Amino acid sequence: MKAFSLDEDQIARVVGAAAADELSRRFNRHADFLTIASWTQNTPLGRGGLALDEAEKDACARRAATFFGLKADYLSARPAEKIADWAHELAAALRARLDAFSFKPAARGDGDVAFTHRADAIYQDAAAAANVLAGRRRLLSFVAPHSLLGFELSVLTPNLLGVEAVDARGMTPDELSKNLLFGDVLVATPTLWRYMMQEELQAPDNSLAVSFGEPMTPELAVEMRKSGFGVLREMYGSTETGLIAWRDNPGEAFILFDHWRRDGDDLIRLCPDGEARHVDAMDLLAWSGERSFTLSGRRDGAVQIGAVNVFPDAVAETLRAHPHILDCRIVVGRRSDGAARLIANIVLSEKTPPNERTARDIDVWCRVNLRQQERPQIYNFEIETGA
C-alpha cells in the first residue's frame, strides 16, 4: 500500500529528529530548533554534522531502529557516515516488514520508557486525521516528526491524502507567510503558534491551522483567525494512547474519532484487527455525551508546556538539590496570552541574598539540570532565618 510506505527522505527526517531528542535525554546535548530542522539525508553523523562520539552514535542508531519496530542493534554493525546511510538501511528493512512503531513521551520523568504501537493502529490514527483534513492542497509542518502525533500528522497523513508534505521547521514566519498558499494546512503546537502570531504570520484564504500537544486557548485561537486561518482543528491524544479526538474551537467539546467508544469514564479503542481494547486516557474526561468530552486536568499531575509534559513536583525536587536552596515549591501560572509557565517559590539558605545575582546563578544551574520546558520563568525568594 503506497500510502503507508515511507521514502528515505521521510525516514531521514524522523531519524534526525529522534537523534536530537536522544542526545537531549541521554547526553544533555541540546541543539536549537533551526539546527535540528537542517539535519537532512546529507548531514554527516560526525564532524560537520551531528558530531556524534561512539556512545552517542550507538544510542542514536538504537533509537532509530526501535522507532520503526526493529531490534535495537539493527544498525549497530552497519557502517554509516551520514543520516542517509541509516535511512537507506531502514528503508530496506521496512520494505520487508513494518509492523510496529515505538515512541518516547516528551517528559523527563519517563526516563527511557517507550510505548510501542502496532503499525496498523498508527495507520488507523493517520486515516482518522486525514478524514478531518481532507480537501487540502499541501500540508506544511512546523513540528518534529519523531513524536507519535507529529509522525502521524506530518508524515503519514499527507501520504494518505496524496498531497505534498513540506517540512516548514526551517522557515521563519516571514518565509512561511510567503510560502503558504490557498488551501494549505499548517501543523504546529500552541507554543509554536504563539511564536508565529507574535511574529505576525499571515495566511491566505482557505488556510487550515492544526494544533496538538497542549491546550489551545481562546485568546490564541482569536489571533490565529485574525492572521487569516479560516479553519482551526485541535487534535487530542498522547504517546501512550494514540490519536483520540478533535475539535474546531477551544470552547467546544472534543469529538471522538470513529475508532473510539466511551467506556464509563474511560475509553474503548476498536483496533484494526477487531479487538476492542480498554484504554485509560491520560486526562480526566468530563463527558457531555457518548462521543464528546472536555478535559478536566491530567491524572498524573503533569502540565503541558511547549507540548511537553512537565511534572511540577519533580522540578521542585530537582531545584532542592541546588546548594543555596533549602526548599522549593513549583506552581503553574498563566501569561497574558494564556500560555502556562512555571513559578518557583524558593526558600534560600540563611546566608544567600535574594538578589538578581542569585536568580542568575539558579537559572544557569537550571539550564544544566532541567529541560527547557521545565525551567521556571519566575523566581520568588524567601530566606531561611533559622530557629
Coordinates of C-alpha atoms in Angstrom, one line a residue:
M1 CA 0.0 0.0 0.0
K2 CA 1.8 3.1 -1.3
A3 CA 0.0 5.5 1.1
F4 CA 1.6 3.7 4.0
S5 CA 5.1 3.4 2.6
L6 CA 7.9 5.7 3.7
D7 CA 10.6 7.1 1.4
E8 CA 14.2 7.6 2.5
D9 CA 13.8 11.4 2.9
Q10 CA 10.9 10.9 5.3
I11 CA 12.8 8.3 7.2
A12 CA 15.8 10.6 7.4
R13 CA 13.7 13.4 8.8
V14 CA 12.4 11.1 11.6
V15 CA 16.0 9.8 12.3
G16 CA 17.3 13.4 12.6
A17 CA 14.6 14.5 15.0
A18 CA 14.8 11.3 17.1
A19 CA 18.6 11.7 17.3
A20 CA 18.2 15.3 18.6
D21 CA 15.7 14.0 21.2
E22 CA 18.0 11.1 22.2
L23 CA 21.0 13.4 22.6
S24 CA 19.0 15.7 24.8
R25 CA 17.7 12.9 27.0
R26 CA 20.8 10.8 27.4
F27 CA 23.7 13.2 27.0
N28 CA 22.3 16.6 27.9
R29 CA 23.2 17.9 24.4
H30 CA 20.7 20.4 23.1
A31 CA 20.6 21.8 19.6
D32 CA 18.5 24.8 18.6
F33 CA 15.3 24.4 16.6
L34 CA 16.7 25.6 13.3
T35 CA 19.8 23.4 13.6
I36 CA 17.7 20.2 14.1
A37 CA 15.4 21.2 11.2
S38 CA 18.5 21.5 8.9
W39 CA 19.5 17.8 9.5
T40 CA 18.8 16.0 6.2
Q41 CA 19.9 12.9 4.5
N42 CA 23.2 14.5 3.6
T43 CA 24.1 15.6 7.2
P44 CA 27.2 13.8 8.5
L45 CA 26.9 11.8 11.7
G46 CA 30.4 13.1 12.7
R47 CA 32.3 16.3 12.2
G48 CA 30.4 19.0 10.3
G49 CA 27.0 17.5 11.3
L50 CA 25.7 15.8 14.4
A51 CA 29.2 15.5 15.8
L52 CA 28.4 12.1 17.5
D53 CA 31.0 10.3 19.5
E54 CA 30.8 6.5 19.6
A55 CA 28.4 6.3 22.6
E56 CA 26.1 8.9 21.1
K57 CA 26.2 7.3 17.7
D58 CA 25.2 3.9 19.2
A59 CA 22.4 5.5 21.2
C60 CA 21.0 7.3 18.2
A61 CA 21.3 4.2 16.0
R62 CA 19.3 2.2 18.6
R63 CA 16.7 4.9 18.8
A64 CA 16.3 5.0 15.0
A65 CA 15.9 1.2 14.8
T66 CA 13.4 0.8 17.7
F67 CA 11.3 3.7 16.4
F68 CA 10.5 1.6 13.3
G69 CA 9.9 -1.6 15.4
L70 CA 13.3 -3.2 14.6
K71 CA 15.7 -4.7 17.1
A72 CA 17.7 -2.1 18.9
D73 CA 21.0 -3.3 17.4
Y74 CA 19.8 -3.5 13.9
L75 CA 22.0 -0.6 12.7
S76 CA 24.9 -1.3 15.0
A77 CA 27.0 -3.4 12.7
R78 CA 26.3 -1.4 9.6
P79 CA 28.8 1.3 8.6
A80 CA 27.3 4.8 8.4
E81 CA 28.8 8.3 7.8
K82 CA 25.6 10.2 7.1
I83 CA 22.0 10.1 8.1
A84 CA 21.3 8.9 4.6
D85 CA 23.2 5.6 5.4
W86 CA 20.9 4.8 8.3
A87 CA 17.8 5.9 6.3
H88 CA 18.8 3.6 3.4
E89 CA 19.3 0.6 5.7
L90 CA 16.0 1.3 7.5
A91 CA 14.1 1.7 4.2
A92 CA 15.3 -1.7 3.0
A93 CA 14.2 -3.3 6.3
L94 CA 10.8 -1.6 6.3
R95 CA 10.1 -2.8 2.7
A96 CA 10.3 -6.4 4.1
R97 CA 8.5 -5.8 7.4
L98 CA 6.9 -2.9 9.2
D99 CA 4.5 -4.0 11.9
A100 CA 5.2 -1.6 14.9
F101 CA 6.4 1.8 15.9
S102 CA 7.9 2.9 19.2
F103 CA 7.6 6.4 20.7
K104 CA 9.1 8.1 23.7
P105 CA 6.9 10.6 25.6
A106 CA 8.2 14.2 25.8
A107 CA 8.7 14.1 29.6
R108 CA 12.0 13.9 31.5
G109 CA 10.4 11.8 34.3
D110 CA 9.8 8.9 32.0
G111 CA 13.5 8.1 31.5
D112 CA 14.0 5.6 28.8
V113 CA 10.4 4.4 28.7
A114 CA 9.0 3.9 25.2
F115 CA 5.5 3.0 24.1
T116 CA 5.1 0.5 21.2
H117 CA 2.1 0.6 19.0
R118 CA 1.1 -1.8 16.2
A119 CA 1.7 -0.2 12.8
D120 CA -1.9 -0.8 11.8
A121 CA -3.1 1.2 14.8
I122 CA -0.8 4.1 13.8
Y123 CA -2.1 4.0 10.3
Q124 CA -5.7 3.9 11.7
D125 CA -5.0 7.2 13.6
A126 CA -3.5 8.8 10.5
A127 CA -6.5 7.8 8.4
A128 CA -8.8 9.4 11.0
A129 CA -6.8 12.6 10.9
A130 CA -6.9 12.5 7.1
N131 CA -10.7 12.4 7.2
V132 CA -10.9 15.8 9.0
L133 CA -8.1 17.4 6.9
A134 CA -9.4 16.2 3.5
G135 CA -9.6 18.7 0.7
R136 CA -6.3 20.5 1.3
R137 CA -3.6 21.1 -1.3
R138 CA -0.5 20.8 0.8
L139 CA 0.4 20.0 4.4
L140 CA 3.2 22.1 6.0
S141 CA 4.5 21.0 9.3
F142 CA 6.3 23.1 11.9
V143 CA 6.7 20.2 14.3
A144 CA 9.4 17.4 14.6
P145 CA 8.2 14.1 13.1
H146 CA 9.5 11.7 15.8
S147 CA 6.6 12.0 18.3
L148 CA 3.5 9.9 17.8
L149 CA 1.2 12.8 16.8
G150 CA 4.0 14.6 14.9
F151 CA 4.7 11.4 12.9
E152 CA 1.0 10.7 12.2
L153 CA 0.2 14.3 11.2
S154 CA 3.3 15.4 9.3
V155 CA 4.3 12.1 7.6
L156 CA 1.5 9.6 7.3
T157 CA -1.5 11.9 6.9
P158 CA -0.2 13.7 3.8
N159 CA 0.8 10.3 2.4
L160 CA -2.8 9.2 2.8
L161 CA -4.2 12.4 1.4
G162 CA -1.8 12.2 -1.6
V163 CA -0.7 15.8 -1.0
E164 CA 2.7 17.4 -0.9
A165 CA 4.3 17.4 2.6
V166 CA 6.5 20.4 3.3
D167 CA 8.9 20.4 6.3
A168 CA 8.5 24.0 7.4
R169 CA 10.7 23.8 10.6
G170 CA 13.5 25.7 8.9
M171 CA 11.3 28.6 7.8
T172 CA 10.9 31.9 9.6
P173 CA 7.4 33.3 10.0
D174 CA 8.1 35.7 7.2
E175 CA 9.2 32.9 4.9
L176 CA 6.1 30.9 5.9
S177 CA 3.9 33.9 5.0
K178 CA 5.4 34.0 1.6
N179 CA 5.2 30.2 1.1
L180 CA 1.6 29.5 2.3
L181 CA -0.9 29.0 -0.5
F182 CA -4.6 28.9 -0.8
G183 CA -5.9 25.6 0.6
D184 CA -2.8 24.8 2.7
V185 CA -2.8 23.2 6.1
L186 CA -0.1 24.1 8.7
V187 CA 0.6 21.9 11.7
A188 CA 2.1 23.3 14.9
T189 CA 1.9 23.2 18.7
P190 CA 0.2 26.1 20.5
T191 CA 3.6 27.3 21.7
L192 CA 4.8 27.5 18.1
W193 CA 1.5 29.1 17.1
R194 CA 2.1 31.8 19.7
Y195 CA 5.5 32.4 18.3
M196 CA 4.2 32.7 14.8
M197 CA 1.4 35.1 15.9
Q198 CA 3.9 37.3 17.7
E199 CA 6.0 37.4 14.5
E200 CA 2.8 38.4 12.6
L201 CA 2.4 35.3 10.3
Q202 CA -0.1 36.0 7.6
A203 CA -2.1 33.2 5.9
P204 CA -4.0 33.2 2.6
D205 CA -7.7 32.5 2.3
N206 CA -9.0 28.9 3.0
S207 CA -5.9 28.0 5.1
L208 CA -6.4 25.5 7.9
A209 CA -4.4 25.5 11.2
V210 CA -3.9 22.3 13.1
S211 CA -2.6 22.2 16.7
F212 CA -1.9 19.5 19.2
G213 CA 0.3 18.7 22.2
E214 CA -1.0 21.3 24.7
P215 CA -4.3 23.1 25.3
M216 CA -5.3 25.7 22.7
T217 CA -6.5 28.9 24.5
P218 CA -9.4 31.1 23.2
E219 CA -7.1 34.1 23.0
L220 CA -4.7 32.3 20.7
A221 CA -7.5 31.0 18.5
V222 CA -8.7 34.5 18.0
E223 CA -5.2 35.7 17.0
M224 CA -4.9 32.8 14.5
R225 CA -8.2 33.6 12.9
K226 CA -7.2 37.2 12.6
S227 CA -4.0 36.2 10.8
G228 CA -6.0 34.5 8.1
F229 CA -6.7 30.9 9.2
G230 CA -10.3 30.4 8.5
V231 CA -10.5 26.9 9.9
L232 CA -8.9 25.5 13.1
R233 CA -8.5 21.9 14.1
E234 CA -7.2 20.9 17.5
M235 CA -6.2 17.2 17.9
Y236 CA -6.2 15.3 21.2
G237 CA -4.2 12.2 22.0
S238 CA -1.0 11.1 23.6
T239 CA 2.1 8.9 23.2
E240 CA 0.5 6.3 25.4
T241 CA -2.9 6.2 23.7
G242 CA -2.7 7.4 20.2
L243 CA -4.9 9.9 18.5
I244 CA -8.3 10.1 20.2
A245 CA -10.4 13.1 19.3
W246 CA -10.6 16.6 17.6
R247 CA -12.5 19.9 17.8
D248 CA -12.7 23.2 16.0
N249 CA -12.7 25.7 18.9
P250 CA -11.3 25.8 22.4
G251 CA -14.7 26.4 23.9
E252 CA -16.2 23.3 22.3
A253 CA -16.1 19.6 23.4
F254 CA -13.7 17.2 21.7
I255 CA -15.4 14.6 19.4
L256 CA -14.1 11.0 19.4
F257 CA -12.8 9.7 16.2
D258 CA -14.8 6.7 14.8
H259 CA -12.4 4.1 16.2
W260 CA -13.1 5.1 19.8
R261 CA -16.0 4.5 22.1
R262 CA -16.9 5.7 25.6
D263 CA -16.5 3.2 28.4
G264 CA -17.8 4.8 31.5
D265 CA -15.2 7.4 32.5
D266 CA -12.6 5.9 30.1
L267 CA -12.3 4.7 26.6
I268 CA -12.5 1.6 24.3
R269 CA -10.4 1.5 21.1
L270 CA -11.7 -0.5 18.2
C271 CA -8.5 -1.9 16.8
P272 CA -8.0 -2.8 13.1
D273 CA -7.7 -6.5 14.0
G274 CA -11.1 -6.5 15.6
E275 CA -10.0 -6.2 19.2
A276 CA -11.9 -3.8 21.5
R277 CA -9.2 -2.6 23.9
H278 CA -9.8 -0.7 27.1
V279 CA -7.6 2.4 27.3
D280 CA -7.1 4.8 30.2
A281 CA -7.0 8.4 29.0
M282 CA -4.1 10.5 30.3
D283 CA -6.5 13.2 31.3
L284 CA -9.7 13.2 33.3
L285 CA -12.6 13.4 30.8
A286 CA -15.8 15.3 31.5
W287 CA -18.3 13.6 29.2
S288 CA -21.1 15.7 27.6
G289 CA -22.4 12.8 25.6
E290 CA -21.4 9.4 24.3
R291 CA -18.9 10.8 21.9
S292 CA -18.0 14.2 23.3
F293 CA -16.0 15.4 26.3
T294 CA -13.9 18.3 27.7
L295 CA -10.7 17.9 29.7
S296 CA -10.6 18.2 33.5
G297 CA -6.8 18.0 34.1
R298 CA -4.1 15.4 34.0
R299 CA -4.4 12.2 36.0
D300 CA -0.7 12.2 36.8
G301 CA -0.3 15.8 37.8
A302 CA 1.6 16.8 34.7
V303 CA 1.2 20.2 33.0
Q304 CA 1.8 20.8 29.3
I305 CA 4.4 23.4 28.4
G306 CA 5.6 23.7 24.9
A307 CA 3.9 20.4 24.0
V308 CA 6.0 18.7 26.7
N309 CA 4.5 17.0 29.8
V310 CA 6.2 18.7 32.8
F311 CA 5.8 17.5 36.4
P312 CA 6.0 20.4 38.9
D313 CA 6.8 18.2 41.9
A314 CA 9.8 16.7 40.0
V315 CA 11.0 20.1 39.0
A316 CA 10.8 21.2 42.7
E317 CA 12.7 18.2 43.8
T318 CA 15.5 18.9 41.3
L319 CA 15.8 22.5 42.4
R320 CA 16.1 21.4 46.1
A321 CA 19.5 19.9 45.1
H322 CA 20.9 23.4 44.4
P323 CA 23.4 24.3 47.2
H324 CA 21.6 27.6 48.0
I325 CA 18.1 26.2 48.1
L326 CA 16.6 24.7 51.2
D327 CA 13.1 24.2 49.9
C328 CA 11.1 24.8 46.7
R329 CA 7.5 24.7 45.6
I330 CA 6.5 25.0 41.9
V331 CA 3.2 26.5 40.9
V332 CA 1.7 27.0 37.4
G333 CA 0.8 30.4 36.3
R334 CA -0.6 31.9 33.1
R335 CA 0.9 34.6 30.9
S336 CA -1.3 37.2 29.3
D337 CA -1.6 35.1 26.2
G338 CA -2.9 32.1 28.2
A339 CA 0.3 30.1 28.0
A340 CA 1.3 28.1 31.1
R341 CA 4.5 28.9 32.9
L342 CA 6.3 27.6 36.0
I343 CA 6.8 29.8 39.0
A344 CA 9.4 28.7 41.6
N345 CA 8.7 29.7 45.2
I346 CA 12.2 29.2 46.8
V347 CA 13.4 29.2 50.4
L348 CA 17.1 30.2 50.3
S349 CA 19.7 29.3 52.8
E350 CA 20.3 31.9 55.5
K351 CA 23.5 33.4 54.0
T352 CA 22.2 33.6 50.4
P353 CA 20.9 37.0 49.4
P354 CA 17.6 37.2 47.4
N355 CA 19.0 39.3 44.6
E356 CA 19.4 39.2 40.9
R357 CA 22.8 37.5 41.1
T358 CA 21.3 34.6 43.0
A359 CA 18.5 34.4 40.4
R360 CA 21.0 34.2 37.6
D361 CA 23.0 31.6 39.4
I362 CA 20.0 29.4 39.9
D363 CA 18.8 30.0 36.3
V364 CA 22.2 28.9 34.9
W365 CA 22.0 25.8 37.1
C366 CA 18.5 25.1 35.8
R367 CA 19.8 25.2 32.2
V368 CA 22.1 22.4 33.0
N369 CA 19.8 20.2 35.1
L370 CA 16.4 20.9 33.5
R371 CA 15.0 20.7 30.1
Q372 CA 13.9 24.0 28.5
Q373 CA 10.2 23.4 29.2
E374 CA 10.9 22.6 32.9
R375 CA 12.7 25.8 33.7
P376 CA 10.8 28.3 35.9
Q377 CA 10.2 31.7 34.3
I378 CA 9.7 33.5 37.7
Y379 CA 11.6 33.1 41.0
N380 CA 10.1 34.2 44.2
F381 CA 12.6 34.1 47.1
E382 CA 12.3 33.7 50.8
I383 CA 15.2 33.5 53.3
E384 CA 15.5 30.8 55.9
T385 CA 16.1 32.7 59.2
G386 CA 16.7 29.7 61.4
A387 CA 15.1 28.8 64.7

